[in-house]
Each structure stands twice: as C-alpha cells, then as structure tokens.
Amino acid sequence: MNIKITLPDNSVREYPKGSSAMDVAKSISEGLARNVLAAKVNGEVRDLNRPIEEDAQLTLLTWNDAEGKNTMWHSSAHLMAEALEFYYPGVKFWVGPPVQNGFYYDVDFGGEVFSADDLKKIEDKMAELAKQSNAYVRKEIGKEEAIRYFTERNDPYKLDLLSNLEDGSITLYTQGNFTDLCRGPHIPNTGYIKAIKLTNVAGAYWKNDSNNPMLTRIYGITFPKKSELDAYLAMLEEAKKRDHRKIGKEMEIFTFDDDVGPGLPLWMPNGAVIIEELERLAKKTEAMAGYKRVRTPHLAKESMYLTSGHLPYYADSMYPPMEFDGEKYYLKAMNCPHHHKIFKELNPSYRDLPIRLAEYGTCYRYFGIEKYVMRFSTHEPSKLGQKYVDNPVLWKETEDMVRQVLIESNIPYVEVPDEGAFYGPKIDVQVWSAIGREFTLATNQVDFAVPARFGLTFRNAKNEMETPICIHRAPLGTHERFIGFLIEHFAGNFPLWLAPEQVAILPISDKFNGYAKKVLQVLINSDIRGLVDDRDEKIGKKIRDAEIKRLPYMLIIGEKEEQDFTVSVRQHGKGDQGTLKVQDFVDKIQAEVKELLSV
RNA sequence: GCCGAUGUAGCUCAGCUGGUCAGAGCUACUGAUUUGUAAUCAGUAGGUCGGGGGUUCGAAUCCCUCCAUCGGCUCCA
C-alpha cells in the first residue's frame, strides 16, 4: 500500500506505507539525505526515521532551517549530558533546550563546583562520543514505568517533569550510555555533530525562581561543519572588537573610576567633542521644529516627584534622597517634572500650543549594532491602578492615536503589550549592541496623566480651562547609550563630522614642523579639528599610529608640500589620495561635513 | 540578591603547586637618527600586585571579608 507525500513545492510522490522521512530524502537526492536533520510531518517536527503511516505534508529540515538547527542543538545537549555523566557520575539533569545560539543544560552537581576550566574536557569527551555516531533511539513508555525508572535513578528533577505529563505521551531517548526523558525530536545519530564549543557556565535558579536552589547552566553550540564553528568564533571576536567599552577606552572617549562610582562616566575631551556635535545637530533640528530650550536644576524636592507620580514607579532606579533642613531632595532621573513646572508658569492659551520644550540635562539613574526596531509599547488592562494610571478611556484613545500615527507615517513597528510607561503608551527605538545586548535608544511617550497631577491647564477657544497632554521625548536617549551605539555601529570609525580628531598633520621630518603648524592654524581657523604629530619618528610610524587611532584624514607634508603650500592627503583605511592645495583640502573637508550633516 | 570568572606599571598581559616573582611588549621620557604613505635603534623611568584582615620565618601566590568589572540567572522533557 502506498501513501502520498506532498513536498513544500507541492509536488506529490508516492511511497510505501511506513516509509520514513529519511527514505524520502534518499529518494530525492543523496546530498539531501546527507544534510537533512529532522522532518516536519503535517506541521509536527519529528525524527527522520519514524515511519509515516498516512498521506502527509512533508518538509525535510536541514541546518538552514531554524527547526533543523534546534534539533541538532537539542541533540547536542543530550550529548553534553552524556559527557558530563561520564566525568561526574550521579549528576542530575533538569532541562536542556536549544536556544538562540546553541543550547544549554541545567545541571545539579550536588554541591561540586563546575567552572569554565572544566569545559574543555567535556568538550573533548563530546567530540569522542560524537565520532562514535551513536543513534538517538526513541522509546515510548508508560507513565508508571517512567516514574519507576526515574525513581530508581533517584532523579527528582525528571520526576518533577513527569508529574506534569500525561500517560501515553511520554518518550525516552537514548544515545550511547545516556538516557533522558525527552519529547524529541533528535538527529539520527551523534555523528552529525562535527564541531563543538562549550561557551559558558553560569548559575540559573531551578524553574527560574530565586527561592529555589541554583543549578549550573552550561552553554554550548555545535555545527555540522568545522568551518562554520570557526566562522562563528571569528564573528564573536569581531563583535568583541566593536564593544563600545573597549573602543571607548582605546579612543579616550570616556572612562570610569572607582572613586567616582559605578555607572558614572567621565567624558574625556574626545567624548565631549562627540557630545557637543550631537547636541549641535539636535538643537538645530529642534529649533527648526519649533522647540525652545530650557535649563533646570539637578535636584528637586520629594514633593515634586510625589506630585508627578514618578516616585513610586522609579524609586528603585533613583538614587536615595539627601536630606537638608528636614526636606528630602532627589537627584533628577528625568527632566519632565521640571518642565511641567515651566509650562505652568507660562500659563499658555490654546493659541500658544503646542508648547515645545527641550533640555539636554544630566539625569541620574541607578543602575554594535546593525539592526533596530520601532517598539510601540501599550498597557495591560489588568494592571490599571497598579503599574498603570487608571484611566481606561484615555489609554484606549491615546494608543489608537499613536498606532494611527505610526501607520500613517509608514513607520514599521512591533507592538509590545504591557511595556507602556505608567502615564501612557510610548514608542521606543530598540537597538542591539555588538555584544548582543538590547537597549532603548530614543523614546517618545504620550502622557495623559502627569499634566493633570501638576494641575497644568491652558485656556481653550471657549475661554475654558483644559488639561493638556504631554509628549515626552528623548531623541538621543542617554549619552552613554547613544554614543555607545555609535561606537559599535561605526566600530570607532566615526564619520568626519563626529570624529573627535579629524585630521592628523604628519611632517616627514622635524624640518617641516613649522609648516605643519601653519597648516594646522589654517584648519583650526576653518573649524576643522586637527593635530600635528611632531614626534621624532619616521613617517611610516606616524601613519601607522594615525591609522590605529582611526583618524579620518592624514596630511603628509615635506619639502614639496612646503614649497607649493600643498598637502599630501591620505584617508583612513583608503590610503594615498594625492596632493591638494591647503585651501582646496579645507574646502573638501567642509563640503564633506556639510554633506554628512544634511539629512 | 544569587552562580561563575576577573582585578599585577598609563595600556595589553605573563608570573599565582608560597622563598632571585615583582616581569614582557606597547605608551611616556632621554639620546642617536632627519626620515616620503601601517612599527629606526639604544637607554631611562614607571607598580602599597583592587582595599582591609588573617595563616606563615616568609604572601602577588593560601584563607576570610569588602569593593569593582565581565558573563549568566528569558527561550521549560
């Protein structure tokens, strides 16, 4: 008897009943049979060798499919468990799922410390076991039998899992000397795993509950080819090189000091230049949009944050208050309450609206990149009055309004429930750093609560008092985050307008230091940031150092240049660009900056 | 808060089974060299080995404690 198998391209093939997905793969091509890792049968991911008993939609999953990768990594977790059991007989296992980049297994070593130094021997053992190409064997088992099995093995974790499983749906998988309670699926045998790297060991609470004991979580990743592992490791190295903490220090952008305190950056001269350039751009943009600048103090009394309503929500992320004359003062964690006070003093009429205020103040909160996404955060109705201001009508109104704006402006976004601010919905720009950390860069927040708390009003056209709605904006987020993002995005190779130092003037020998300084003066007079490397070094060394410092332009000058009042231009990463008159170089730089800044 | 790692000269790191273990490279400084597109040579200087306490005849090294940094504590057989 035959069954009909429908493949993703909608072609239909007939096979004897009970054929496996592997049989299908073999019938299509030898290469496919070699690369296939698992099969999706009628939407369910299954082992390749399980017989198919009826007509089915079949997708053969390879390393190029997320589900194929996950199957491989899940099987790798079992392989790691086998290796661990070899060296640590009696260890207990909790769960070992595939994750974003690889897999982990949570392990109870019974008090023994397992540290990163122990990873290598496990890795080696895994490689040895992988070579044996042991099959992953599936076995269906009754619940009672399963309970007996894991009771005998004195395994409280698997018994805990079993307690939530239904009889008839329980399976064990065995490869080599290791058997685990597992729903599968798995790759056919351990030989598919060709490259192994155990990456990290960390603590993780059992069931993610800090009241529970802590298990040892071991992270790893595997590949079907050695070359893919090498590429992955190279990618990690590359990301590490972009880490803003490393580059920031290297380029003398910012530093931290134990005496100043954690999370309190000291912006060095190079960092200050970047901040000032960014603010200059932001100020210009805001001025064009009708914003007016204000300045407010770094402190405010507790009463203001009680009025605004921030204190209960932000207490954890604000520094503790300082007391003076019986009053509590807080370092400001946000500008908006101060700005509400200014609004009140302005006492506007509807003709004055909207009032647009902007400030680049220092706020205090306790606490690489190629992609970003607009995140529209909304509230969770069940949490009104707790996490959110209790005003369901305004929530609905403003959320609909913001959604409409996003759609009409053609801005792609993802909607995230239960992430709104306590006073209203918000739009964030989410980015991912080179080292994989997600954070919020810029934010726009609708606020229909705080203006009322401050008693803000304006006079409407009917000469009645009305409460305004406030929109909070943080176009740059914090300097730390924004500049951190820029560092990683550019890997420290800032565009000309942001580069702390734009031009290095490199005299061939000290005979030309005088001319170099003249050229520097011309640059300075033209608002170009430059320096002269007048060290007693050979030109090759000066160039090398300027390249390492990521200086966008180098001007090499010697006898020829001095005679003709020219400079020999070299561009960072691009090499020799020929000779220009000094004034032509100035024009070129100014034009380039202008072009970069005209968005 | 918890688990693990790390903290040695301005920077990157070696030394850490206790006794020529206080080192290297870069940087800085001095001198020689006067250099044409990614490292000239030589010399000099620089450190309470994160802070504090303890064990010992003797501690960078072992123990305790505190501080700071990094990774993790989300992806449920």
XYZ file of C-alpha atoms (C1' of nucleotides) in Angstrom:
676
model
C 0.000 0.000 0.000
C 1.250 3.469 -0.866
C 0.892 6.836 0.791
C 1.066 10.264 -0.849
C 3.760 12.618 0.369
C 3.351 16.298 -0.522
C 6.592 18.288 -0.550
C 6.927 22.046 0.011
C 6.937 22.724 -3.760
C 3.521 20.989 -3.851
C 4.884 18.044 -5.792
C 3.359 14.751 -4.695
C 5.267 11.490 -4.529
C 4.128 8.031 -3.583
C 5.935 5.811 -1.103
C 5.164 2.511 0.599
C 3.231 2.995 3.827
C 5.626 3.126 6.755
C 8.417 4.787 4.809
C 10.433 7.270 6.820
C 11.288 10.857 6.019
C 14.856 9.663 5.532
C 13.618 7.247 2.850
C 12.003 10.196 1.115
C 15.180 12.247 1.369
C 17.238 9.401 -0.106
C 14.835 9.062 -2.990
C 15.226 12.750 -3.804
C 18.983 13.089 -3.638
C 21.983 11.705 -1.880
C 23.101 15.198 -0.863
C 19.768 15.960 0.740
C 19.877 12.654 2.597
C 23.272 13.615 3.980
C 22.178 17.066 5.119
C 18.696 16.504 6.435
C 18.418 16.683 10.232
C 14.728 16.295 11.012
C 11.365 16.250 9.308
C 8.219 18.257 9.644
C 5.301 15.901 9.081
C 1.928 17.644 8.891
C 3.351 20.524 10.877
C 4.946 18.408 13.585
C 8.735 18.194 13.808
C 9.759 14.541 14.118
C 12.684 12.152 13.961
C 13.749 11.291 10.438
C 13.470 7.559 10.901
C 9.926 7.435 12.229
C 7.629 5.646 9.835
C 4.950 7.729 8.126
C 1.706 5.807 8.064
C -0.591 8.047 6.059
C -0.681 10.761 3.408
C 1.261 13.749 4.691
C 2.732 17.165 4.031
C 6.459 16.754 4.459
C 9.236 19.319 4.894
C 12.764 17.995 5.212
C 14.624 20.199 7.689
C 18.316 20.964 7.295
C 20.831 23.203 9.005
C 19.367 26.082 7.027
C 16.056 25.771 8.865
C 15.670 27.115 12.372
C 13.942 23.889 13.349
C 16.793 21.865 11.873
C 19.302 23.825 13.927
C 17.199 23.418 17.037
C 17.010 19.664 16.561
C 20.767 19.471 16.201
C 21.329 21.633 19.282
C 18.811 19.741 21.334
C 20.614 16.511 20.450
C 23.881 18.243 21.335
C 22.533 18.978 24.800
C 21.989 15.242 25.266
C 25.496 14.563 24.030
C 26.860 17.057 26.569
C 24.840 15.362 29.290
C 26.391 12.021 28.355
C 29.866 13.514 28.587
C 29.051 15.134 31.925
C 27.729 11.876 33.316
C 30.964 10.182 32.277
C 33.075 12.546 34.381
C 30.556 13.261 37.124
C 28.589 10.099 37.811
C 25.470 10.892 39.808
C 24.893 14.389 38.426
C 21.251 15.284 37.973
C 19.822 16.984 34.934
C 16.965 19.456 34.751
C 16.209 20.688 31.206
C 18.438 21.084 28.157
C 16.728 23.024 25.376
C 18.088 24.630 22.225
C 18.305 28.414 22.427
C 19.087 31.382 20.182
C 22.729 30.488 19.682
C 23.194 26.873 20.667
C 21.872 25.077 23.678
C 22.274 24.692 27.412
C 21.666 22.110 30.052
C 20.851 22.886 33.678
C 22.805 20.533 35.885
C 22.856 19.738 39.599
C 26.422 18.784 40.501
C 25.406 18.005 44.063
C 27.490 20.775 45.589
C 30.587 20.185 43.492
C 31.849 23.339 41.757
C 31.938 23.154 37.995
C 33.756 26.065 36.392
C 34.810 27.218 32.948
C 38.114 25.396 33.344
C 36.241 22.109 33.268
C 34.587 22.793 29.909
C 37.488 21.621 27.758
C 37.472 18.044 28.955
C 33.703 17.835 28.473
C 34.105 19.255 25.001
C 36.755 16.667 24.173
C 34.613 13.858 25.527
C 31.687 15.087 23.439
C 33.852 15.037 20.318
C 34.894 11.488 21.129
C 31.274 10.384 21.639
C 30.157 12.218 18.506
C 32.667 10.269 16.440
C 31.031 7.024 17.563
C 27.914 8.042 15.600
C 25.634 6.622 18.272
C 22.000 6.567 17.214
C 19.393 8.546 19.143
C 16.842 5.856 19.940
C 13.271 6.816 20.751
C 11.164 4.763 23.121
C 7.557 5.319 24.094
C 6.942 4.481 27.694
C 4.028 4.405 30.113
C 3.899 6.959 32.880
C 4.139 4.386 35.658
C 7.133 2.764 34.090
C 8.735 6.163 33.638
C 8.151 7.034 37.273
C 9.643 3.712 38.328
C 12.660 4.280 36.084
C 13.470 7.741 37.403
C 12.673 6.800 40.992
C 15.236 4.025 40.738
C 17.702 6.500 39.353
C 16.882 8.821 42.236
C 16.202 11.693 39.860
C 13.893 14.270 41.463
C 14.113 16.641 38.504
C 12.809 14.241 35.878
C 10.153 13.066 38.333
C 9.101 16.678 38.707
C 8.770 16.973 34.937
C 6.887 13.689 34.768
C 4.309 14.903 37.239
C 3.053 17.341 34.591
C 2.998 14.827 31.745
C 0.146 12.640 30.638
C 0.327 8.903 30.308
C 0.682 7.855 26.693
C 2.689 10.849 25.600
C 5.942 10.040 27.345
C 9.102 9.179 25.487
C 12.711 8.412 26.371
C 15.676 8.962 24.104
C 18.900 7.023 24.429
C 22.210 7.594 22.736
C 25.315 5.681 23.791
C 25.196 5.336 27.552
C 22.791 8.184 28.201
C 19.043 8.051 28.530
C 16.873 11.093 29.054
C 13.230 11.891 29.406
C 12.626 13.812 26.197
C 9.900 14.592 23.741
C 12.414 14.926 20.930
C 12.894 15.042 18.081
C 16.548 14.285 17.522
C 19.014 13.968 14.708
C 19.646 10.364 13.567
C 22.984 9.934 15.343
C 25.751 11.810 17.132
C 27.983 11.677 14.048
C 26.122 14.656 12.597
C 27.776 16.836 15.218
C 31.131 17.772 13.723
C 32.199 20.838 15.682
C 31.585 21.578 19.345
C 32.212 24.592 21.529
C 31.117 24.913 25.131
C 30.887 28.621 25.630
C 29.877 29.479 29.138
C 28.932 28.254 32.548
C 26.542 30.192 34.728
C 24.161 29.807 37.612
C 20.437 29.569 36.987
C 17.687 29.132 39.522
C 15.675 25.968 39.234
C 12.450 26.918 37.438
C 13.741 30.482 37.359
C 12.609 31.071 40.930
C 15.087 32.699 43.286
C 13.601 30.756 46.198
C 14.760 27.540 44.553
C 18.297 26.184 44.670
C 20.663 27.236 41.947
C 21.641 24.860 39.180
C 24.719 25.073 37.000
C 23.795 26.090 33.464
C 26.300 25.076 30.814
C 26.010 26.773 27.433
C 27.359 25.366 24.203
C 26.976 25.475 20.454
C 27.595 22.873 17.760
C 27.854 22.833 13.982
C 27.677 20.295 11.177
C 30.978 21.623 9.821
C 34.185 22.706 11.490
C 34.409 25.729 9.198
C 31.073 27.014 10.493
C 32.290 26.903 14.058
C 35.403 28.824 13.040
C 33.275 31.433 11.317
C 31.054 31.724 14.382
C 34.031 32.201 16.695
C 35.503 34.771 14.312
C 32.181 36.611 14.341
C 32.227 36.694 18.141
C 35.771 38.043 18.092
C 34.729 40.706 15.609
C 31.811 41.727 17.819
C 34.106 41.918 20.814
C 36.364 44.295 18.924
C 33.409 46.613 18.410
C 32.453 46.607 22.073
C 31.988 50.279 22.934
C 33.544 49.763 26.346
C 36.784 48.639 24.737
C 36.822 51.202 21.913
C 35.650 53.974 24.224
C 38.652 53.432 26.400
C 41.049 52.957 23.491
C 39.944 56.188 21.817
C 39.850 58.105 25.098
C 36.154 58.866 24.751
C 35.108 58.058 28.298
C 36.412 56.340 31.376
C 35.137 55.090 34.699
C 36.784 55.457 38.037
C 36.219 53.619 41.288
C 36.317 56.850 43.247
C 33.633 58.431 41.097
C 31.317 55.459 41.207
C 29.758 52.762 39.088
C 27.781 53.916 36.059
C 29.126 57.446 36.248
C 31.143 58.122 33.103
C 33.883 60.706 32.894
C 33.700 62.137 29.385
C 37.197 62.811 28.168
C 38.000 65.565 25.643
C 37.315 63.266 22.675
C 33.964 62.245 24.149
C 32.994 65.827 24.854
C 33.546 66.686 21.194
C 31.164 63.924 20.131
C 28.529 65.015 22.644
C 28.776 68.608 21.512
C 28.494 67.696 17.844
C 25.438 65.534 18.512
C 23.790 68.238 20.559
C 24.561 70.829 17.968
C 22.719 68.721 15.399
C 19.850 68.025 17.796
C 19.500 71.670 18.747
C 19.379 72.705 15.124
C 16.772 70.072 14.315
C 14.704 71.077 17.321
C 14.946 74.758 16.547
C 13.590 74.019 13.080
C 10.741 72.072 14.668
C 9.861 74.970 16.952
C 11.380 73.813 20.223
C 12.581 76.226 22.863
C 15.447 75.391 25.146
C 15.209 75.484 28.925
C 17.577 74.672 31.780
C 16.591 73.196 35.118
C 18.500 72.183 38.257
C 19.864 68.742 39.034
C 17.834 68.430 42.222
C 14.228 68.592 43.243
C 12.303 68.082 46.435
C 10.495 64.858 47.113
C 7.199 66.694 46.885
C 7.645 67.299 43.169
C 8.169 63.617 42.427
C 5.165 62.790 44.573
C 3.115 65.267 42.579
C 4.355 63.914 39.272
C 3.744 60.381 40.457
C 7.205 59.188 39.381
C 8.458 58.294 42.814
C 6.549 55.062 43.384
C 7.449 53.796 39.904
C 11.029 54.960 39.741
C 12.157 54.707 43.356
C 14.268 51.642 42.561
C 16.178 53.370 39.795
C 16.689 56.703 41.549
C 19.487 57.480 43.950
C 18.387 57.650 47.567
C 17.407 61.151 48.651
C 19.620 63.549 50.550
C 18.129 65.418 53.471
C 18.518 69.095 54.102
C 16.597 71.158 56.653
C 14.153 68.306 57.078
C 13.399 68.164 53.341
C 14.263 65.274 51.071
C 15.939 66.161 47.791
C 16.371 63.774 44.865
C 18.841 63.856 42.021
C 16.732 64.148 38.929
C 16.153 60.957 36.975
C 14.158 62.729 34.287
C 13.561 66.292 33.089
C 9.825 66.188 32.592
C 8.554 67.193 36.060
C 10.726 70.313 35.997
C 9.342 71.123 32.552
C 5.782 70.758 33.776
C 6.573 73.497 36.271
C 7.764 75.719 33.449
C 4.620 75.015 31.474
C 2.573 76.073 34.457
C 4.450 79.339 34.770
C 3.977 80.015 31.050
C 0.230 79.818 31.605
C -0.491 79.384 27.891
C -3.685 79.731 25.951
C -4.670 77.315 23.197
C -3.187 79.781 20.734
C 0.254 79.080 22.224
C 0.009 75.309 21.923
C 1.837 73.148 21.442
C 4.471 74.258 23.906
C 7.719 72.559 22.875
C 10.450 72.461 25.494
C 13.856 70.822 25.188
C 16.745 70.329 27.555
C 19.968 68.356 27.472
C 20.315 67.913 31.186
C 22.263 65.374 33.130
C 19.917 62.830 34.641
C 20.901 60.302 37.212
C 19.652 56.770 37.218
C 20.905 53.959 39.245
C 21.704 51.136 37.529
C 27.451 47.060 17.537
C 24.818 47.198 16.140
C 23.275 46.753 12.768
C 19.591 46.493 13.471
C 16.908 48.429 15.230
C 13.159 48.269 15.537
C 10.443 50.708 16.493
C 8.674 49.339 19.511
C 5.182 50.525 20.301
C 4.508 49.735 23.958
C 0.973 49.596 25.244
C -0.602 48.909 28.614
C -2.089 45.792 30.121
C -5.712 46.448 31.174
C -5.493 44.058 34.139
C -2.774 46.221 35.678
C -4.616 49.536 35.698
C -4.159 51.260 39.005
C -1.045 49.234 39.791
C 1.513 49.562 37.065
C -0.569 51.994 35.052
C -2.619 55.097 35.665
C -6.239 54.015 35.996
C -7.902 55.656 33.039
C -9.053 53.036 30.503
C -10.679 55.560 28.187
C -7.580 57.699 27.756
C -5.407 54.618 27.392
C -7.538 53.410 24.524
C -7.733 56.834 22.920
C -4.020 57.554 23.014
C -2.995 54.057 21.990
C -5.274 54.255 18.960
C -3.878 57.686 18.200
C -0.249 56.607 18.381
C -0.926 53.471 16.318
C -2.606 55.647 13.693
C 0.384 57.988 13.565
C 2.773 55.089 13.099
C 0.678 53.623 10.315
C 0.108 56.944 8.547
C 3.808 57.793 8.762
C 4.656 54.436 7.237
C 6.934 53.561 10.132
C 7.386 49.828 10.598
C 6.945 48.845 14.232
C 6.269 45.978 16.570
C 3.591 46.267 19.205
C 4.505 45.190 22.723
C 1.746 44.875 25.282
C 2.379 45.648 28.945
C 5.521 47.734 28.380
C 3.965 51.207 28.446
C 5.070 53.976 30.795
C 2.884 54.393 33.841
C 1.388 57.546 32.341
C 0.808 56.410 28.786
C 1.894 54.429 25.715
C 5.276 55.014 24.109
C 7.356 54.458 21.000
C 10.935 53.349 21.558
C 13.796 52.785 19.165
C 15.249 49.463 20.250
C 18.767 48.539 19.206
C 21.055 45.600 19.766
C 24.651 46.188 20.710
C 27.552 44.369 19.102
C 27.682 42.115 22.099
C 24.052 41.231 21.682
C 22.502 43.361 24.369
C 19.201 45.053 23.620
C 18.509 48.557 24.823
C 16.351 51.585 24.205
C 17.991 54.401 22.307
C 15.356 57.040 21.765
C 11.860 57.264 23.145
C 8.633 59.143 22.567
C 5.947 58.853 25.192
C 2.401 60.067 25.356
C 1.426 61.256 28.805
C -2.157 61.978 29.734
C -1.634 61.697 33.488
C 1.204 63.825 34.767
C -0.010 67.224 33.444
C -3.203 66.747 35.452
C -1.207 65.822 38.540
C 0.625 69.137 38.286
C -2.636 70.952 37.713
C -1.479 72.175 34.307
C -4.087 73.933 32.240
C -4.474 76.059 29.185
C -7.346 78.279 28.122
C -9.231 76.857 25.153
C -11.098 78.736 22.434
C -14.224 78.843 24.573
C -12.302 80.500 27.384
C -12.482 77.307 29.481
C -9.614 75.679 31.347
C -8.450 72.425 29.774
C -5.724 69.931 30.728
C -3.001 69.471 28.119
C -1.497 66.178 27.012
C 2.258 65.927 27.231
C 4.569 64.134 24.836
C 7.931 63.211 26.339
C 10.850 62.819 24.008
C 14.383 61.635 24.445
C 15.761 61.835 20.908
C 19.244 60.718 21.862
C 18.430 58.611 24.897
C 21.359 58.903 27.257
C 24.774 59.973 26.014
C 26.217 56.711 27.283
C 23.811 54.636 25.295
C 23.700 56.758 22.201
C 27.427 57.180 21.880
C 27.907 53.545 22.835
C 25.635 52.667 19.949
C 27.531 54.945 17.559
C 30.880 53.497 18.600
C 29.708 49.985 17.863
C 27.884 50.931 14.705
C 30.977 52.576 13.250
C 33.453 50.308 15.060
C 35.083 53.549 16.204
C 35.499 54.844 12.633
C 33.291 57.877 13.128
C 32.041 59.894 10.188
C 34.021 63.049 9.698
C 31.606 65.393 11.478
C 31.670 63.279 14.654
C 35.331 62.300 14.690
C 36.938 63.821 17.801
C 40.083 64.444 15.796
C 39.559 64.874 12.090
C 42.966 65.499 10.572
C 46.478 64.443 11.589
C 49.255 66.509 10.083
C 52.353 64.370 9.700
C 55.636 66.136 8.834
C 58.234 63.950 7.123
C 60.919 65.270 9.452
C 61.235 67.980 12.055
C 62.392 70.370 9.359
C 58.756 70.712 8.368
C 57.229 71.099 11.819
C 56.938 74.836 11.277
C 54.969 74.419 8.074
C 52.836 71.729 9.771
C 51.817 74.188 12.466
C 50.927 76.766 9.852
C 48.661 74.261 8.133
C 47.122 73.351 11.493
C 46.313 77.008 12.121
C 44.523 77.196 8.780
C 42.452 74.145 9.732
C 41.601 75.490 13.174
C 40.541 78.794 11.658
C 38.203 76.801 9.406
C 36.595 74.877 12.308
C 38.429 71.671 11.476
C 39.806 69.621 14.363
C 43.406 68.691 13.758
C 46.733 67.893 15.361
C 50.390 67.835 14.396
C 52.442 64.707 15.058
C 55.823 66.354 15.595
C 57.423 63.367 17.293
C 60.860 62.346 16.111
C 59.535 59.293 14.280
C 59.682 58.051 10.725
C 56.698 58.830 8.538
C 55.651 55.164 8.398
C 55.294 55.102 12.152
C 53.307 58.323 12.243
C 50.944 56.986 9.596
C 50.545 53.696 11.384
C 49.691 55.402 14.660
C 47.204 57.747 12.999
C 45.555 54.784 11.268
C 45.297 52.906 14.556
C 43.775 55.981 16.190
C 41.184 55.943 13.363
C 41.915 59.492 12.258
C 39.796 60.133 9.162
C 42.456 62.148 7.314
C 46.239 62.322 7.392
C 48.220 65.087 5.749
C 51.784 64.114 4.911
C 53.983 67.104 4.351
C 57.609 67.528 3.357
C 59.700 69.701 1.128
C 57.464 69.576 -1.968
C 54.363 70.457 0.018
C 56.007 73.333 1.858
C 57.212 74.859 -1.419
C 53.785 74.650 -3.104
C 51.635 75.274 0.005
C 50.025 71.903 -0.551
C 49.335 68.777 1.493
C 49.563 65.099 0.530
C 46.216 63.632 1.582
C 45.805 60.142 2.972
C 42.414 58.812 4.009
C 41.880 56.376 6.854
C 41.564 52.847 5.549
C 41.867 54.013 1.932
C 45.454 55.184 1.549
C 47.030 57.875 -0.573
C 44.568 60.322 -2.177
C 47.031 62.611 -3.948
C 48.106 66.193 -3.342
C 45.889 69.226 -2.798
C 46.374 72.927 -2.173
C 45.778 73.625 1.523
C 42.696 75.724 0.766
C 41.301 73.021 -1.531
C 41.682 70.487 1.265
C 39.839 72.804 3.662
C 37.025 73.200 1.134
C 36.863 69.450 0.620
C 36.590 68.756 4.356
C 33.976 71.416 4.904
C 31.951 70.127 1.979
C 32.149 66.588 3.284
C 30.977 67.594 6.753
C 28.136 69.592 5.288
C 27.045 66.696 3.123
C 27.119 64.231 6.019
C 25.046 66.594 8.134
C 22.372 67.367 5.553
C 19.831 64.677 6.273
C 20.132 39.291 45.502
C 22.351 34.531 43.609
C 26.154 31.411 40.453
C 30.898 31.666 37.941
C 35.176 34.355 36.287
C 38.416 38.519 36.607
C 41.230 42.679 39.238
C 49.611 42.805 38.747
C 53.312 49.605 35.640
C 49.218 54.717 31.729
C 47.514 50.243 28.214
C 47.530 44.665 26.956
C 49.059 40.740 29.727
C 52.844 36.775 31.998
C 54.033 35.206 36.948
C 49.756 32.606 41.079
C 51.713 23.751 43.327
C 54.202 30.281 48.947
C 61.142 31.620 49.166
C 66.288 35.758 42.933
C 58.266 36.533 41.018
C 57.916 41.962 41.088
C 58.380 40.692 34.705
C 57.391 41.431 28.995
C 55.500 44.294 24.906
C 53.324 48.970 23.805
C 52.993 54.054 25.773
C 55.942 58.031 28.222
C 60.758 60.321 28.869
C 66.229 60.938 27.178
C 69.817 60.395 23.344
C 71.294 58.989 18.403
C 68.931 59.222 13.633
C 66.371 63.729 9.556
C 63.415 60.006 7.679
C 58.031 60.210 1.615
C 52.478 56.647 2.837
C 50.939 50.984 8.516
C 56.304 49.849 13.607
C 64.590 53.162 13.218
C 67.997 51.977 17.185
C 69.710 52.439 22.216
C 68.858 53.828 27.121
C 65.748 55.573 31.388
C 61.593 55.837 34.230
C 57.180 53.608 35.999
C 53.699 49.068 40.389
C 51.123 49.908 48.580
C 50.469 43.053 42.767
C 41.844 46.200 43.826
C 41.081 47.661 49.653
C 41.246 45.565 54.609
C 42.171 41.468 57.891
C 44.405 36.655 58.802
C 47.769 31.989 58.352
C 53.282 31.654 57.919
C 60.069 32.572 59.497
C 58.326 34.400 54.645
C 52.176 36.009 50.655
C 51.014 38.824 44.063
C 50.666 33.404 45.226
C 46.829 30.152 50.791
C 42.205 31.644 53.970
C 38.270 35.423 55.372
C 35.871 39.922 54.136
C 34.710 44.221 51.364
C 34.852 46.938 46.564
C 34.783 46.993 41.273
C 34.377 44.808 36.356
C 32.635 40.842 32.961
C 29.192 36.727 31.670
C 24.670 34.354 33.290
C 20.077 33.767 36.327
C 14.288 34.788 29.085
C 13.705 30.786 25.340
C 10.659 24.784 30.128
C 11.243 16.696 28.996
